[in-house]
Coordinates of C-alpha atoms in Angstrom, one line a residue:
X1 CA -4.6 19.9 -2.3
X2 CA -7.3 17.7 -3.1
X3 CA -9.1 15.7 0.0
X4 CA -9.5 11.8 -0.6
X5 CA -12.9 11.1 -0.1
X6 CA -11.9 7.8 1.6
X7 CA -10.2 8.7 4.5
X8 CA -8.4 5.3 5.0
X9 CA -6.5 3.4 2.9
X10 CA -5.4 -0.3 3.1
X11 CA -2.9 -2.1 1.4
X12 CA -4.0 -5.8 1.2
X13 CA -1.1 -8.2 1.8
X14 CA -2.7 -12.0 0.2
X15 CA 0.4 -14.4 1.9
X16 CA -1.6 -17.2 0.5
X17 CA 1.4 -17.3 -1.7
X18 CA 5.0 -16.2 -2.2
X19 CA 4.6 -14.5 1.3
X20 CA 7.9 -12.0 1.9
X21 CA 10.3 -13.2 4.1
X22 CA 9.6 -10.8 7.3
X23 CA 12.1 -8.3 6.9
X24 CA 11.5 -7.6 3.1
X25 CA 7.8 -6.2 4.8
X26 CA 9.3 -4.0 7.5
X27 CA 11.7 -2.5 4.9
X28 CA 8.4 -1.8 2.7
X29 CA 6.1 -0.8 5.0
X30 CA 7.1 2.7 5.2
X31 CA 6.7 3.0 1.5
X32 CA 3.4 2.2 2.1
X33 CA 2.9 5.0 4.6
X34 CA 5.1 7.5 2.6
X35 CA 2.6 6.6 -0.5
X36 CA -0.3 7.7 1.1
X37 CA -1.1 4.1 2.9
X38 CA -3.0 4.5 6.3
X39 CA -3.3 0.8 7.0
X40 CA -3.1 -2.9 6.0
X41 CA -5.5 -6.0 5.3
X42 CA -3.6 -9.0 6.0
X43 CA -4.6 -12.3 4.8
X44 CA -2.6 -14.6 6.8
X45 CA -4.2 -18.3 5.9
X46 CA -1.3 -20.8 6.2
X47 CA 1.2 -18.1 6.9
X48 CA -0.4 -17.6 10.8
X49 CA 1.8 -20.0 13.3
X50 CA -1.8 -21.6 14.2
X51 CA -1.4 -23.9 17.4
X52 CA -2.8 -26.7 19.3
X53 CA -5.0 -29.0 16.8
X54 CA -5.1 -26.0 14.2
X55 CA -1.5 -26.7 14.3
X56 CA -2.1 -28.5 10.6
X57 CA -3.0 -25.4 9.1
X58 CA 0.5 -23.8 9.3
X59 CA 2.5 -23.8 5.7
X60 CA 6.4 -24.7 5.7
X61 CA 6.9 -21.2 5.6
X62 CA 4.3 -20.0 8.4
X63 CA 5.9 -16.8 9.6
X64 CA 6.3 -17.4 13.7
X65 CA 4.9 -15.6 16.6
X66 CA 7.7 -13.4 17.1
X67 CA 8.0 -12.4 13.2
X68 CA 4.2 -11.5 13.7
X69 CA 5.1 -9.5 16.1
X70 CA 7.6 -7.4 14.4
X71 CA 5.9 -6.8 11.5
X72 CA 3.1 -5.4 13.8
X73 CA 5.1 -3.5 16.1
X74 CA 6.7 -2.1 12.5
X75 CA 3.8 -1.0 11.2
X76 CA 2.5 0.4 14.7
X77 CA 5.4 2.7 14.7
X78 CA 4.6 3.7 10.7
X79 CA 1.0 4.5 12.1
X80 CA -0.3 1.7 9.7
X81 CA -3.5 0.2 11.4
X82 CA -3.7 -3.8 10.9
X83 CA -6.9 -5.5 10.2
X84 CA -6.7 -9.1 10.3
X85 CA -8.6 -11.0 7.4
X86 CA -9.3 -14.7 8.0
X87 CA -11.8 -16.9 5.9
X88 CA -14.8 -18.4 7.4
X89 CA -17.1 -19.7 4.6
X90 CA -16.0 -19.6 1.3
X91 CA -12.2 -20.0 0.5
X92 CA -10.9 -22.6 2.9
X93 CA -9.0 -24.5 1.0
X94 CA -6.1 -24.2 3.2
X95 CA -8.5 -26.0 5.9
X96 CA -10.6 -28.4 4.6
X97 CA -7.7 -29.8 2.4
X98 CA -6.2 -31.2 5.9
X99 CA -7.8 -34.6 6.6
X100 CA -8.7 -33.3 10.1
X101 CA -11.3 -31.1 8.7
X102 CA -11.9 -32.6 5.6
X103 CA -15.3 -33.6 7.1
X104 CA -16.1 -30.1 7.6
X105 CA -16.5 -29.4 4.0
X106 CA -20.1 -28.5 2.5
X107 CA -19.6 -30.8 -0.5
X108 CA -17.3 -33.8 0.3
X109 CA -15.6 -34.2 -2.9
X110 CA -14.6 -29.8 -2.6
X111 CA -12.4 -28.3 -0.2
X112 CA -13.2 -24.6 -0.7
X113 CA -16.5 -24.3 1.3
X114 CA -17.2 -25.3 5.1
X115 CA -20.5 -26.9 6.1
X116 CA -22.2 -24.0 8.1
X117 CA -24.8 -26.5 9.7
X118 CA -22.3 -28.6 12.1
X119 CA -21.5 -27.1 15.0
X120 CA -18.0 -28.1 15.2
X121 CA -17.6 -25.7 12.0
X122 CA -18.7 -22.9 14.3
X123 CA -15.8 -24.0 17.0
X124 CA -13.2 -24.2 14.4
X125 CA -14.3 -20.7 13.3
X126 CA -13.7 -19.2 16.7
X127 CA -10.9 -21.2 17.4
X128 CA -9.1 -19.5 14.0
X129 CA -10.3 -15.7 15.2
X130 CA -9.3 -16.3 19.2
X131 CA -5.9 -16.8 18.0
X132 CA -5.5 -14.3 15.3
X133 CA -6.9 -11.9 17.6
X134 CA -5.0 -13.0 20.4
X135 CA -1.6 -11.3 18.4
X136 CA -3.4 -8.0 17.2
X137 CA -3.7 -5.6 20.0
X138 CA -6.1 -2.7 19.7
X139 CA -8.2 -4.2 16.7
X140 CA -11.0 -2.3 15.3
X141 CA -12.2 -4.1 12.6
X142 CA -11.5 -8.0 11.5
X143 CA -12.3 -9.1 7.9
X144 CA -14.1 -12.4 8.0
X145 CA -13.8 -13.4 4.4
X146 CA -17.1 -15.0 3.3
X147 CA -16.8 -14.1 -0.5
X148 CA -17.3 -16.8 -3.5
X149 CA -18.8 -19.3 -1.2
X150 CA -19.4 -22.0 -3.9
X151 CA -21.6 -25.1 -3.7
X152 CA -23.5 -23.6 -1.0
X153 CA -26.8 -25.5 -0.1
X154 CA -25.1 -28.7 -2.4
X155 CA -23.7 -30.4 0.8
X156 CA -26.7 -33.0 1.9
X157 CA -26.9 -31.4 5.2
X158 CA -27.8 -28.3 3.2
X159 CA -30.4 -30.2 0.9
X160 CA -32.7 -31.1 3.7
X161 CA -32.7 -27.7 5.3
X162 CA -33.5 -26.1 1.7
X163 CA -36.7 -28.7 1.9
X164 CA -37.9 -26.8 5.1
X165 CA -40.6 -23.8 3.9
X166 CA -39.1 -20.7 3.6
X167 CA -35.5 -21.9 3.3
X168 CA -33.6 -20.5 0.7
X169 CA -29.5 -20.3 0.1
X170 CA -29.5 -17.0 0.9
X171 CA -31.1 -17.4 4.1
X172 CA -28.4 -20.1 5.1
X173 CA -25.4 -17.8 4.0
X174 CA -26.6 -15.1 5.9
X175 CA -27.1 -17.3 9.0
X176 CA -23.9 -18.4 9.3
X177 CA -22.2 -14.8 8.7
X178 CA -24.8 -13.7 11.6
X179 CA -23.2 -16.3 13.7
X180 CA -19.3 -16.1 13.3
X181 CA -20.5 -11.9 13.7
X182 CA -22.6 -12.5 16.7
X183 CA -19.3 -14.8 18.1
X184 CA -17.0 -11.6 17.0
X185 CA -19.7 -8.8 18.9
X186 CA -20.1 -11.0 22.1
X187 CA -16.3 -11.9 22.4
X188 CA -14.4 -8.7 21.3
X189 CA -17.3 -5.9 21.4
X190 CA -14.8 -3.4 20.0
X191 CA -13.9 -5.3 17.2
X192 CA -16.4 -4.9 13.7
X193 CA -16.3 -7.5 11.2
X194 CA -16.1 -6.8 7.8
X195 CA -17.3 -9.2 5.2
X196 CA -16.7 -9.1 1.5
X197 CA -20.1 -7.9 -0.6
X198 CA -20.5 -10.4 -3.8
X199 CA -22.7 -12.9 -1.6
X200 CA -24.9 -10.0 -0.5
X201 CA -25.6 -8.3 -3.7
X202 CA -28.5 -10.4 -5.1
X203 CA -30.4 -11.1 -1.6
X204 CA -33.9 -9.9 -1.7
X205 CA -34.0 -6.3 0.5
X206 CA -36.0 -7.3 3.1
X207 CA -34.4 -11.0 3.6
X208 CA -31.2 -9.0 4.3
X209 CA -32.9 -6.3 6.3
X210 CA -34.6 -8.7 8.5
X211 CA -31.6 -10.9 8.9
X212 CA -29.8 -8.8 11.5
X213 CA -26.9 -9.0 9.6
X214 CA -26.6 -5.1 8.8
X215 CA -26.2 -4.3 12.4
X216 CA -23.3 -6.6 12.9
X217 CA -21.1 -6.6 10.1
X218 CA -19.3 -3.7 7.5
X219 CA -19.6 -5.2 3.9
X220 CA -16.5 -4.3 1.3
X221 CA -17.9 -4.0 -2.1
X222 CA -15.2 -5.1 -4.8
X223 CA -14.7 -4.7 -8.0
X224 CA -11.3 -4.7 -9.9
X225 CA -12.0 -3.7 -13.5
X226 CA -11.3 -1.3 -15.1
X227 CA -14.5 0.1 -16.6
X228 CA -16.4 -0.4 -13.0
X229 CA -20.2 1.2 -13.5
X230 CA -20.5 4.0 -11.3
X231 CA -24.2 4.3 -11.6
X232 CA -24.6 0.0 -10.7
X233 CA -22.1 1.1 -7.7
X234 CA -24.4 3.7 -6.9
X235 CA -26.9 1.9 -6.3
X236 CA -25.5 -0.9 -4.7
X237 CA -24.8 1.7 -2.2
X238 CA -28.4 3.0 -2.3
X239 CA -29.3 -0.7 -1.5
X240 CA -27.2 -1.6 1.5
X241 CA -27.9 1.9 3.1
X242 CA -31.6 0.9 2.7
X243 CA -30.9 -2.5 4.7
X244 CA -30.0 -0.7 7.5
X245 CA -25.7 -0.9 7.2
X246 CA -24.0 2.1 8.8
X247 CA -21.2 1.9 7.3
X248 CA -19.6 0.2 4.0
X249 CA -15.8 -0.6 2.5
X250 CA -14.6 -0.8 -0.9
X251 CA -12.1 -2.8 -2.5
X252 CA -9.9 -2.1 -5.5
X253 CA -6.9 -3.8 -6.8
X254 CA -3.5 -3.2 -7.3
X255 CA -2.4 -6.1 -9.1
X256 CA -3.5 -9.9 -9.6
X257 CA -6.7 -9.4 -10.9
X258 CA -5.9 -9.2 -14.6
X259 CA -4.9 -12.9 -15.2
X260 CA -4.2 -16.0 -12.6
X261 CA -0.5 -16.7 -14.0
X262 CA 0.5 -12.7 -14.8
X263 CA 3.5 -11.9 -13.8
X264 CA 3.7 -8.1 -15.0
X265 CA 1.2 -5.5 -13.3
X266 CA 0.0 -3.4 -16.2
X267 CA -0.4 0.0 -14.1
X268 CA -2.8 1.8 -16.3
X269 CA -5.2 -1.0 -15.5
X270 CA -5.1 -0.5 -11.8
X271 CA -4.8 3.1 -12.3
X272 CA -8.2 3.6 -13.8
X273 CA -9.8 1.3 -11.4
X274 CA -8.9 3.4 -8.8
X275 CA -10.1 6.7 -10.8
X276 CA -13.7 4.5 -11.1
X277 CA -13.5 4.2 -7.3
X278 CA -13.3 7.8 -6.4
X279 CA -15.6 9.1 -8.8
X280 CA -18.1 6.0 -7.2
X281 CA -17.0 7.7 -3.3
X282 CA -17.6 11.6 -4.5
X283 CA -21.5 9.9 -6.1
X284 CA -22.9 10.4 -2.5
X285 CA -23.3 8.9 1.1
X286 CA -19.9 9.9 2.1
X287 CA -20.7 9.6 5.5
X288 CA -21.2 5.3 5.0
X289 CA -17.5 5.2 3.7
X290 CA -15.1 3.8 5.4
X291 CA -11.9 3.5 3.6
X292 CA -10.9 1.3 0.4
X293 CA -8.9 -1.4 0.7
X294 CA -6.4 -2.0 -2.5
X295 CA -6.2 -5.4 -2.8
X296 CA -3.0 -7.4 -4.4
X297 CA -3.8 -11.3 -5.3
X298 CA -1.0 -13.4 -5.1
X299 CA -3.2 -16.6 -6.5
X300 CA -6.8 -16.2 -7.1
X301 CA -7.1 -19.1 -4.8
X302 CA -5.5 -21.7 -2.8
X303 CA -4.8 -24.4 -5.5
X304 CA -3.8 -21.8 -8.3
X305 CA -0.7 -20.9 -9.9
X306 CA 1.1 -17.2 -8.7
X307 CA 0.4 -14.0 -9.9
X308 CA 2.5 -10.7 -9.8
X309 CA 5.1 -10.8 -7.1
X310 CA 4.9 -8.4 -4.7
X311 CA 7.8 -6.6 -5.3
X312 CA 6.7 -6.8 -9.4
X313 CA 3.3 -5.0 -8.2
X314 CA 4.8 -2.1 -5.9
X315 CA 5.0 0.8 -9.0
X316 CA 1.4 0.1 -9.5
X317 CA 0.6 -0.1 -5.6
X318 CA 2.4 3.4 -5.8
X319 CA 0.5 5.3 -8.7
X320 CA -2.9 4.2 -7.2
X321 CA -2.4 5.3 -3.7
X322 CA -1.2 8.3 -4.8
X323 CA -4.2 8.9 -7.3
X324 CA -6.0 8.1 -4.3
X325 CA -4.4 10.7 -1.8
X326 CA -4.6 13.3 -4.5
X327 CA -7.8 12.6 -5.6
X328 CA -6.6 11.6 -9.3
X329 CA -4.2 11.4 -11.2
X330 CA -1.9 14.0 -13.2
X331 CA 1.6 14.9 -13.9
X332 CA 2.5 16.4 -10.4
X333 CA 1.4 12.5 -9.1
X334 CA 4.0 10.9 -11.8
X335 CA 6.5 12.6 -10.2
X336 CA 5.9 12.2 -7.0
X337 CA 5.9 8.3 -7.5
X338 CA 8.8 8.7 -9.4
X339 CA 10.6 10.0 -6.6
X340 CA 9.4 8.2 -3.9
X341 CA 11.0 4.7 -6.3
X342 CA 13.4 6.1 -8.0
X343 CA 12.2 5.6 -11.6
X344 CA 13.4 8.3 -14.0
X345 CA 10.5 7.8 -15.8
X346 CA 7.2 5.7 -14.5
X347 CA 5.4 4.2 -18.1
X348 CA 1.4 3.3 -16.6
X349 CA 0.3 2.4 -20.4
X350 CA 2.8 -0.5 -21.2
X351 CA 5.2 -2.7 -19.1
X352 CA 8.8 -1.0 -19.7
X353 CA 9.7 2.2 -17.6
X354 CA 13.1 3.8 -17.3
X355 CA 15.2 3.6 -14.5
X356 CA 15.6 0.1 -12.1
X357 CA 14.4 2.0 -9.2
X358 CA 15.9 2.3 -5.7
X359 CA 12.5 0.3 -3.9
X360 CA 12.9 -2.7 -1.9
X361 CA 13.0 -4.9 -4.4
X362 CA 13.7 -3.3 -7.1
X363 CA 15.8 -5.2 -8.7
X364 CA 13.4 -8.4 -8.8
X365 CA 10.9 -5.7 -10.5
X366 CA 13.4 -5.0 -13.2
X367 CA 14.8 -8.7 -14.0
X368 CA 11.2 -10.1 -14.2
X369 CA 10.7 -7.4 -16.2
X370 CA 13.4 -8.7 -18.6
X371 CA 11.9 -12.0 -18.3
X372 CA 8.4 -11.1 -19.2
X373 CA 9.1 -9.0 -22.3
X374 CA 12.3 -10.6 -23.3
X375 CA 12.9 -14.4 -22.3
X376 CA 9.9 -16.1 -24.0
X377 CA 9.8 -14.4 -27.2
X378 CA 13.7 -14.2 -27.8
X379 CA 13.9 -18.2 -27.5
X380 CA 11.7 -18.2 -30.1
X381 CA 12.7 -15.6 -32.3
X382 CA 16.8 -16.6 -31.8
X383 CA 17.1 -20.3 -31.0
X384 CA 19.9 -19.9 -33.8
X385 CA 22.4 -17.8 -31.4
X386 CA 24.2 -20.1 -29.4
X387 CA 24.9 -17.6 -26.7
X388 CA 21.3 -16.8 -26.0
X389 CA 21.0 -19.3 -23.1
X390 CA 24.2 -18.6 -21.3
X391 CA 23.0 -15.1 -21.4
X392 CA 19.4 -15.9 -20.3
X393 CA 21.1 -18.6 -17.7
X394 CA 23.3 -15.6 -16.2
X395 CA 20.3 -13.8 -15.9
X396 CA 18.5 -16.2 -14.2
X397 CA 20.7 -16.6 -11.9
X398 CA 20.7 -12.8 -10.8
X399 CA 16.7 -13.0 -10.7
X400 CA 17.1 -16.4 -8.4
X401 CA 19.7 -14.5 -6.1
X402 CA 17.9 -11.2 -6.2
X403 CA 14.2 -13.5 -4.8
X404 CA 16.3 -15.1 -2.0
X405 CA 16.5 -12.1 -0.4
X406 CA 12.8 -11.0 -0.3
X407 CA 11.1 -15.0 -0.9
X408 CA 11.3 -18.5 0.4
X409 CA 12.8 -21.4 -1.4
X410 CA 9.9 -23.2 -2.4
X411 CA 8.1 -19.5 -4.0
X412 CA 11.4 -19.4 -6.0
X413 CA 11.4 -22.6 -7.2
X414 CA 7.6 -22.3 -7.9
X415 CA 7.9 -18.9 -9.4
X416 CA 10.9 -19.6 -11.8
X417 CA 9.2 -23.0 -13.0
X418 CA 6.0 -21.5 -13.9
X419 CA 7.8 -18.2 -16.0
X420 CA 11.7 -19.6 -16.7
X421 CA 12.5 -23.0 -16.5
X422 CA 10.4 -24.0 -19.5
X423 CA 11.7 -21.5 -22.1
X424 CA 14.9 -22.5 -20.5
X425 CA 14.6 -25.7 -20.7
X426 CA 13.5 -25.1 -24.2
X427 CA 15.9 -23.7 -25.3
X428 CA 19.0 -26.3 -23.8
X429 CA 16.7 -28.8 -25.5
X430 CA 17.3 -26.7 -29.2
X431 CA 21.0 -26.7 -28.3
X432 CA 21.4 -30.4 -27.1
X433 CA 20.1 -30.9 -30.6
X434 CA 22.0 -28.6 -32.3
X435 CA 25.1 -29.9 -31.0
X436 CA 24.0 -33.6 -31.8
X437 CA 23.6 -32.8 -35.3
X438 CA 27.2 -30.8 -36.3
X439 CA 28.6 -33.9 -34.3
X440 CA 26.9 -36.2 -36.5
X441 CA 27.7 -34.6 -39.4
X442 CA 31.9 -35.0 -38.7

């Protein structure tokens, strides 16, 4: 059989939204390792049971300390390593919203990046990894975030630095990733950070050479298209090993990257994003490569709307990890995915395959199925059939019954007003009409 070029394999769990109530991910973790999985990425942000004055940063639904801890000791007996990923720069919404660290934020009117020139920004940095850390024994790696840092060098703190000679914004990004890596090296030396790449990309060679950043951090190059360059990839590759990084990431994607409010994963999508990424890990310097990371967005960022559910996504997770483990994709892969969910026949080119599937949840893939393809366009198309909403009401019923099992209350409600209640709603509206009209008439 084939050999992956990327000998591990992490499936990225975003609990940014619609995290799985715990015991939906120990029933679906040893999918993952059955599909070829050899680890996890788990972004945590409000889900981790913070304490003490980062007590504000917990959601409703923060899992607690002893849910953690099953779902680690679950995938510790599924041979799944965990790698932690918290963000530290860009993406902290889920921090900087809180008015206790509102005055932490690089711009004051945006909540998304942190100022990196007050030092209590540093100590609430370190305060988030102690206790992250603190739950993960045996770390090797921790994911620091530090992608899309927006407004960077906008805050005023940030203006008068720039004014100092020689200052530029990508000196002052790579500062602060040098310190929350330094923190990371001197606290936990076993522990590597990773960082994602986009921020790195476009800084000058020997600005990122002489940084000292190479030497402390792992970068993940993403990219989750479908047509990803090779050659570009190449080189980015060329580049960072000329900086002086030892070793390297990449990131792919699963589902969530093909539309914020999607809630279908179009498979052939994520399929042939995968089938870029190994022919970019057999191009040369296998010895830098690390692994790949499949990641699976649940909102592109704190403040949007969902994306695929995680259940919806877990075909698609399938079919790339095995493309991955066999080194690409053909019928012999097709069936083996088909077996391992019970499909009778897997469709990667359009939305509707055959068979509900025996995965844990299965059977909130299939209904949202039904309400992708079906819901929306039938209320247009049939508003005339009186028993189209008792039908689509019945249905939504099932789908709400089938999500209380895997999702809490207030994903549900979010989930079902974004994609039901409005054609719903719609559609009672037509009837309410309807029946005002005949009675009108007699």
């Amino acid at each position: 059989m084939p050999r992956c070029p990327l000998p591990r394999r992490l499936v990225h769990l975003d609990l940014k939204g619609a995290p799985p109530r715990p015991h939906y991910l120990t029933e679906v973790l040893p999918l993952f390792r059955a599909l070829g999985a050899s680890g996890l990425l788990v972004e945590y942000e409000d889900t981790f049971p913070y304490d003490g004055e980062l007590r504000p940063l917990r959601a409703e639904q923060a899992y607690s300390l002893s849910e953690i801890k099953e779902i680690l000791n679950v995938a510790k007996l599924h041979k799944l390593e965990v790698i932690p990923l918290v963000q530290t720069f860009g993406h902290m919404e889920f921090v900087l919203k809180h008015k206790e660290f509102s005055h932490l934020r690089e711009v004051k009117a945006f909540p998304n990046a942190l100022n990196p020139h007050k030092e209590e920004s540093q100590l609430l940095v370190r305060k988030m990894i102690d206790q992250v850390v603190a739950l993960h024994d045996g770390l090797q790696w921790f994911h620091i975030g530090c992608d899309e840092v927006y407004y960077l060098g906008d805050g005023e703190e940030s203006k008068q630095w720039l004014q100092q000679q020689e200052n530029n914004p990508e000196k002052l990004f790579l500062s602060h990733v040098k310190a929350v890596a330094s923190f990371i090296a001197s606290s936990y030396p076993t522990v590597k950070p990773i960082v994602w790449d986009d921020m790195l990309r476009g800084i000058n060679d020997e600005t990122l050479t002489e940084s000292g950043v190479p030497e402390l951090v792992e970068p993940m190059i993403w990219d989750y298209a479908e047509d990803i360059d090779v050659d570009s990839k190449v080189l980015l590759i060329e580049k960072y090993h000329k900086c002086n990084f030892p070793k390297l990431w990449f990131a792919s994607a699963f589902k969530g990257a093909t539309g914020a409010n999607q809630s279908l994963t179009h498979i052939g999508h994520h399929l042939k994003n995968h089938l870029q990424w190994l022919k970019v890990a057999h191009s040369g310097h296998a010895d830098m490569l690390q692994g790949i990371a499949l990641t699976g967005w649940q909102r592109y960022d704190h403040f949007s709307v969902l994306c695929e559910l995680l259940p919806v996504g877990i075909p698609s997770l399938a079919v790339c990890l095995q493309a991955l483990e066999n080194d690409g994709y053909s019928e012999m892969v097709k069936e083996n995915v088909e077996k391992y969910l019970g499909i009778s026949n897997l469709e990667t080119d359009t939305f509707m395959s055959a068979g509900q599937g025996t995965f844990p949840g299965s059977d909130i893939f299939t209904l949202v199925t039904q309400v992708g393809f079906y819901l929306k366009p039938s209320v247009d198309e049939l508003l005339e059939q009186n028993s189209l909403l008792s039908k689509w009401n019945a249905l939504a019923q099932d789908l709400q019954v089938a999500m209380e099992r895997v999702f809490y209350l207030c994903t549900i409600e979010e989930w079902m007003e974004e994609n039901v209640h409005p054609s719903l709603q719609k559609l009672q509206q037509v009837m309410n009409d309807l029946d005002a009209a005949i009675q009108a008439q007699s």
